PDB file of N, CA and C in Angstrom:
ATOM      1  N   MET A   1     -37.739  55.424 158.547  1.00 67.00           N
ATOM      2  CA  MET A   1     -37.025  55.831 157.687  1.00 67.00           C
ATOM      3  C   MET A   1     -35.698  54.818 158.144  1.00 67.00           C
ATOM      4  N   PHE A   2     -34.778  55.117 156.745  1.00 87.00           N
ATOM      5  CA  PHE A   2     -34.078  53.718 156.858  1.00 87.00           C
ATOM      6  C   PHE A   2     -32.734  54.921 156.418  1.00 87.00           C
ATOM      7  N   TYR A   3     -31.698  55.058 156.598  1.00 93.00           N
ATOM      8  CA  TYR A   3     -30.540  56.437 156.314  1.00 93.00           C
ATOM      9  C   TYR A   3     -29.257  55.821 156.048  1.00 93.00           C
ATOM     10  N   LEU A   4     -28.562  55.856 154.823  1.00 93.00           N
ATOM     11  CA  LEU A   4     -27.503  55.324 154.605  1.00 93.00           C
ATOM     12  C   LEU A   4     -26.588  56.770 154.262  1.00 93.00           C
ATOM     13  N   VAL A   5     -25.314  56.795 155.018  1.00 95.00           N
ATOM     14  CA  VAL A   5     -24.486  58.276 154.993  1.00 95.00           C
ATOM     15  C   VAL A   5     -23.468  57.720 153.943  1.00 95.00           C
ATOM     16  N   LEU A   6     -23.171  58.795 153.004  1.00 97.00           N
ATOM     17  CA  LEU A   6     -22.561  58.612 151.829  1.00 97.00           C
ATOM     18  C   LEU A   6     -21.346  58.737 152.513  1.00 97.00           C
ATOM     19  N   ASN A   7     -19.801  58.682 152.069  1.00 95.00           N
ATOM     20  CA  ASN A   7     -18.684  59.068 151.932  1.00 95.00           C
ATOM     21  C   ASN A   7     -18.226  60.687 152.022  1.00 95.00           C
ATOM     22  N   ASP A   8     -19.353  61.300 152.001  1.00 95.00           N
ATOM     23  CA  ASP A   8     -19.247  62.831 151.738  1.00 95.00           C
ATOM     24  C   ASP A   8     -19.721  63.402 153.166  1.00 95.00           C
ATOM     25  N   GLY A   9     -20.417  62.335 153.495  1.00 96.00           N
ATOM     26  CA  GLY A   9     -21.625  62.778 154.594  1.00 96.00           C
ATOM     27  C   GLY A   9     -23.188  63.219 154.283  1.00 96.00           C
ATOM     28  N   ARG A  10     -23.385  63.459 153.060  1.00 96.00           N
ATOM     29  CA  ARG A  10     -24.967  63.029 152.746  1.00 96.00           C
ATOM     30  C   ARG A  10     -25.280  62.259 153.112  1.00 96.00           C
ATOM     31  N   LYS A  11     -26.488  62.179 153.568  1.00 95.00           N
ATOM     32  CA  LYS A  11     -27.761  61.259 153.913  1.00 95.00           C
ATOM     33  C   LYS A  11     -28.737  60.894 153.020  1.00 95.00           C
ATOM     34  N   ILE A  12     -28.962  59.739 152.743  1.00 93.00           N
ATOM     35  CA  ILE A  12     -29.775  59.016 151.195  1.00 93.00           C
ATOM     36  C   ILE A  12     -30.768  58.420 151.974  1.00 93.00           C
ATOM     37  N   ASN A  13     -32.359  58.340 151.499  1.00 91.00           N
ATOM     38  CA  ASN A  13     -32.967  57.046 152.150  1.00 91.00           C
ATOM     39  C   ASN A  13     -33.011  55.917 151.774  1.00 91.00           C
ATOM     40  N   ILE A  14     -32.147  54.656 152.160  1.00 90.00           N
ATOM     41  CA  ILE A  14     -32.448  53.638 151.426  1.00 90.00           C
ATOM     42  C   ILE A  14     -33.541  53.125 150.723  1.00 90.00           C
ATOM     43  N   LEU A  15     -34.481  53.469 151.783  1.00 89.00           N
ATOM     44  CA  LEU A  15     -35.845  53.317 151.237  1.00 89.00           C
ATOM     45  C   LEU A  15     -36.350  53.635 149.849  1.00 89.00           C
ATOM     46  N   PHE A  16     -36.066  54.608 149.038  1.00 87.00           N
ATOM     47  CA  PHE A  16     -36.180  55.065 147.738  1.00 87.00           C
ATOM     48  C   PHE A  16     -35.526  54.661 147.204  1.00 87.00           C
ATOM     49  N   ILE A  17     -34.280  53.301 147.298  1.00 90.00           N
ATOM     50  CA  ILE A  17     -33.356  53.841 146.144  1.00 90.00           C
ATOM     51  C   ILE A  17     -33.565  52.254 145.520  1.00 90.00           C
ATOM     52  N   SER A  18     -33.958  51.886 144.588  1.00 88.00           N
ATOM     53  CA  SER A  18     -34.197  51.361 143.544  1.00 88.00           C
ATOM     54  C   SER A  18     -32.677  50.236 142.954  1.00 88.00           C
ATOM     55  N   LYS A  19     -31.948  50.914 143.381  1.00 91.00           N
ATOM     56  CA  LYS A  19     -30.839  50.004 142.087  1.00 91.00           C
ATOM     57  C   LYS A  19     -29.559  50.576 142.506  1.00 91.00           C
ATOM     58  N   ILE A  20     -28.656  49.932 143.127  1.00 94.00           N
ATOM     59  CA  ILE A  20     -27.548  50.110 143.379  1.00 94.00           C
ATOM     60  C   ILE A  20     -26.402  49.612 142.348  1.00 94.00           C
ATOM     61  N   TYR A  21     -25.716  49.939 142.065  1.00 96.00           N
ATOM     62  CA  TYR A  21     -24.532  49.323 140.679  1.00 96.00           C
ATOM     63  C   TYR A  21     -23.160  50.174 141.267  1.00 96.00           C
ATOM     64  N   VAL A  22     -22.057  49.931 140.423  1.00 98.00           N
ATOM     65  CA  VAL A  22     -21.193  50.343 140.399  1.00 98.00           C
ATOM     66  C   VAL A  22     -20.299  50.941 138.638  1.00 98.00           C
ATOM     67  N   GLN A  23     -19.768  51.920 138.334  1.00 97.00           N
ATOM     68  CA  GLN A  23     -19.485  52.464 137.216  1.00 97.00           C
ATOM     69  C   GLN A  23     -18.541  53.116 137.677  1.00 97.00           C
ATOM     70  N   ASP A  24     -17.534  52.689 136.867  1.00 96.00           N
ATOM     71  CA  ASP A  24     -15.561  53.681 137.001  1.00 96.00           C
ATOM     72  C   ASP A  24     -16.062  52.791 138.918  1.00 96.00           C
ATOM     73  N   THR A  25     -15.495  54.265 138.893  1.00 97.00           N
ATOM     74  CA  THR A  25     -15.104  55.070 140.511  1.00 97.00           C
ATOM     75  C   THR A  25     -16.191  55.596 141.436  1.00 97.00           C
ATOM     76  N   ASP A  26     -17.631  55.166 140.987  1.00 98.00           N
ATOM     77  CA  ASP A  26     -18.405  55.836 141.465  1.00 98.00           C
ATOM     78  C   ASP A  26     -19.354  54.562 141.898  1.00 98.00           C
ATOM     79  N   VAL A  27     -20.568  54.919 143.303  1.00 98.00           N
ATOM     80  CA  VAL A  27     -21.567  53.898 143.418  1.00 98.00           C
ATOM     81  C   VAL A  27     -22.493  54.782 143.165  1.00 98.00           C
ATOM     82  N   ILE A  28     -23.119  53.611 142.081  1.00 96.00           N
ATOM     83  CA  ILE A  28     -24.501  54.776 141.703  1.00 96.00           C
ATOM     84  C   ILE A  28     -25.654  54.640 142.384  1.00 96.00           C
ATOM     85  N   TYR A  29     -26.746  55.328 143.442  1.00 94.00           N
ATOM     86  CA  TYR A  29     -28.019  54.774 143.329  1.00 94.00           C
ATOM     87  C   TYR A  29     -29.244  55.453 142.403  1.00 94.00           C
ATOM     88  N   GLU A  30     -29.558  54.999 142.043  1.00 92.00           N
ATOM     89  CA  GLU A  30     -30.784  55.225 141.460  1.00 92.00           C
ATOM     90  C   GLU A  30     -32.242  55.316 142.241  1.00 92.00           C
ATOM     91  N   THR A  31     -32.746  56.073 142.757  1.00 88.00           N
ATOM     92  CA  THR A  31     -34.676  56.503 143.558  1.00 88.00           C
ATOM     93  C   THR A  31     -35.199  55.522 142.399  1.00 88.00           C
ATOM     94  N   ALA A  32     -36.281  55.290 143.227  1.00 80.00           N
ATOM     95  CA  ALA A  32     -37.347  54.116 142.574  1.00 80.00           C
ATOM     96  C   ALA A  32     -38.297  55.227 142.303  1.00 80.00           C
ATOM     97  N   VAL A  33     -38.311  56.733 142.418  1.00 72.00           N
ATOM     98  CA  VAL A  33     -39.730  57.435 141.239  1.00 72.00           C
ATOM     99  C   VAL A  33     -38.325  57.449 139.679  1.00 72.00           C
ATOM    100  N   GLY A  34     -39.502  56.631 139.199  1.00 66.00           N
ATOM    101  CA  GLY A  34     -38.861  56.813 137.756  1.00 66.00           C
ATOM    102  C   GLY A  34     -36.977  56.058 137.307  1.00 66.00           C
ATOM    103  N   SER A  35     -36.700  56.466 138.309  1.00 64.00           N
ATOM    104  CA  SER A  35     -34.668  56.043 138.206  1.00 64.00           C
ATOM    105  C   SER A  35     -34.734  57.345 137.522  1.00 64.00           C
ATOM    106  N   LEU A  36     -34.643  58.586 137.226  1.00 76.00           N
ATOM    107  CA  LEU A  36     -34.571  60.147 136.703  1.00 76.00           C
ATOM    108  C   LEU A  36     -33.558  60.215 137.746  1.00 76.00           C
ATOM    109  N   ASP A  37     -33.382  60.272 138.703  1.00 81.00           N
ATOM    110  CA  ASP A  37     -33.030  61.034 139.791  1.00 81.00           C
ATOM    111  C   ASP A  37     -31.593  59.788 140.594  1.00 81.00           C
ATOM    112  N   VAL A  38     -30.648  60.280 140.098  1.00 90.00           N
ATOM    113  CA  VAL A  38     -29.040  59.352 140.923  1.00 90.00           C
ATOM    114  C   VAL A  38     -28.246  59.993 141.983  1.00 90.00           C
ATOM    115  N   THR A  39     -27.802  59.201 142.501  1.00 94.00           N
ATOM    116  CA  THR A  39     -26.842  59.615 143.377  1.00 94.00           C
ATOM    117  C   THR A  39     -25.822  59.159 143.326  1.00 94.00           C
ATOM    118  N   LYS A  40     -24.856  59.880 143.233  1.00 96.00           N
ATOM    119  CA  LYS A  40     -23.287  59.367 143.175  1.00 96.00           C
ATOM    120  C   LYS A  40     -22.352  59.224 144.194  1.00 96.00           C
ATOM    121  N   GLU A  41     -21.714  58.137 144.426  1.00 97.00           N
ATOM    122  CA  GLU A  41     -20.736  58.461 145.691  1.00 97.00           C
ATOM    123  C   GLU A  41     -19.376  57.424 145.629  1.00 97.00           C
ATOM    124  N   HIS A  42     -18.545  58.847 145.213  1.00 97.00           N
ATOM    125  CA  HIS A  42     -16.952  59.015 144.835  1.00 97.00           C
ATOM    126  C   HIS A  42     -16.037  58.248 145.037  1.00 97.00           C
ATOM    127  N   PHE A  43     -15.610  57.627 145.068  1.00 97.00           N
ATOM    128  CA  PHE A  43     -14.256  56.739 145.499  1.00 97.00           C
ATOM    129  C   PHE A  43     -12.513  57.202 144.618  1.00 97.00           C
ATOM    130  N   GLU A  44     -11.921  57.054 145.529  1.00 97.00           N
ATOM    131  CA  GLU A  44     -10.556  56.789 144.646  1.00 97.00           C
ATOM    132  C   GLU A  44     -10.210  55.967 144.076  1.00 97.00           C
ATOM    133  N   THR A  45     -10.820  54.609 143.661  1.00 97.00           N
ATOM    134  CA  THR A  45     -10.222  53.859 142.863  1.00 97.00           C
ATOM    135  C   THR A  45     -11.557  52.737 142.794  1.00 97.00           C
ATOM    136  N   GLU A  46     -11.300  52.530 142.131  1.00 97.00           N
ATOM    137  CA  GLU A  46     -12.506  51.145 141.395  1.00 97.00           C
ATOM    138  C   GLU A  46     -12.073  49.721 142.549  1.00 97.00           C
ATOM    139  N   GLN A  47     -11.477  49.711 143.008  1.00 98.00           N
ATOM    140  CA  GLN A  47     -11.471  48.634 144.026  1.00 98.00           C
ATOM    141  C   GLN A  47     -12.061  49.177 145.386  1.00 98.00           C
ATOM    142  N   ASP A  48     -11.922  50.587 145.582  1.00 97.00           N
ATOM    143  CA  ASP A  48     -12.669  50.726 147.095  1.00 97.00           C
ATOM    144  C   ASP A  48     -14.404  51.364 146.475  1.00 97.00           C
ATOM    145  N   ALA A  49     -14.950  51.395 145.067  1.00 98.00           N
ATOM    146  CA  ALA A  49     -15.866  51.742 145.524  1.00 98.00           C
ATOM    147  C   ALA A  49     -16.517  49.799 145.021  1.00 98.00           C
ATOM    148  N   ASN A  50     -16.156  49.123 144.527  1.00 98.00           N
ATOM    149  CA  ASN A  50     -16.417  47.659 144.371  1.00 98.00           C
ATOM    150  C   ASN A  50     -16.501  46.803 145.992  1.00 98.00           C
ATOM    151  N   ASN A  51     -15.439  47.422 147.044  1.00 97.00           N
ATOM    152  CA  ASN A  51     -16.085  47.247 148.151  1.00 97.00           C
ATOM    153  C   ASN A  51     -16.560  47.910 148.819  1.00 97.00           C
ATOM    154  N   ARG A  52     -17.137  48.948 148.569  1.00 97.00           N
ATOM    155  CA  ARG A  52     -18.338  49.552 149.377  1.00 97.00           C
ATOM    156  C   ARG A  52     -19.748  48.855 148.972  1.00 97.00           C
ATOM    157  N   TYR A  53     -19.378  48.481 147.115  1.00 97.00           N
ATOM    158  CA  TYR A  53     -20.799  48.077 146.930  1.00 97.00           C
ATOM    159  C   TYR A  53     -21.277  46.777 147.855  1.00 97.00           C
ATOM    160  N   GLU A  54     -19.612  45.645 147.786  1.00 97.00           N
ATOM    161  CA  GLU A  54     -19.515  44.607 148.434  1.00 97.00           C
ATOM    162  C   GLU A  54     -20.167  44.404 149.800  1.00 97.00           C
ATOM    163  N   ASN A  55     -20.044  45.545 150.839  1.00 95.00           N
ATOM    164  CA  ASN A  55     -20.259  46.096 151.587  1.00 95.00           C
ATOM    165  C   ASN A  55     -21.843  45.771 152.162  1.00 95.00           C
ATOM    166  N   LEU A  56     -22.386  47.093 151.443  1.00 93.00           N
ATOM    167  CA  LEU A  56     -23.505  47.341 151.505  1.00 93.00           C
ATOM    168  C   LEU A  56     -24.496  45.881 150.798  1.00 93.00           C
ATOM    169  N   LYS A  57     -23.831  44.847 150.059  1.00 93.00           N
ATOM    170  CA  LYS A  57     -24.456  43.785 149.579  1.00 93.00           C
ATOM    171  C   LYS A  57     -24.473  42.986 151.158  1.00 93.00           C
ATOM    172  N   GLN A  58     -23.411  43.024 152.006  1.00 93.00           N
ATOM    173  CA  GLN A  58     -23.558  42.116 152.871  1.00 93.00           C
ATOM    174  C   GLN A  58     -25.061  43.307 154.211  1.00 93.00           C
ATOM    175  N   LEU A  59     -24.618  44.330 154.107  1.00 87.00           N
ATOM    176  CA  LEU A  59     -25.624  45.051 155.297  1.00 87.00           C
ATOM    177  C   LEU A  59     -27.271  44.758 155.054  1.00 87.00           C
ATOM    178  N   TYR A  60     -27.546  44.795 153.561  1.00 81.00           N
ATOM    179  CA  TYR A  60     -28.716  45.307 153.312  1.00 81.00           C
ATOM    180  C   TYR A  60     -29.601  44.165 152.022  1.00 81.00           C
ATOM    181  N   VAL A  61     -28.847  42.987 152.199  1.00 73.00           N
ATOM    182  CA  VAL A  61     -29.301  41.392 151.004  1.00 73.00           C
ATOM    183  C   VAL A  61     -29.672  40.468 152.184  1.00 73.00           C
TER     184      VAL A  61
END
């Protein structure tokens, strides 16, 4: 299993994530099971959210 620790301390299994994107000041993680469940990681600014997204792309793509 491969876990990602969110900025609030929650852990999510990245293997079950089908889509990651930025929406305003949140990074959204959609699950692979029908994409009905989403996990939101909130940031203070849009730039912080974009930085997190870019960091995730570098690590996992």
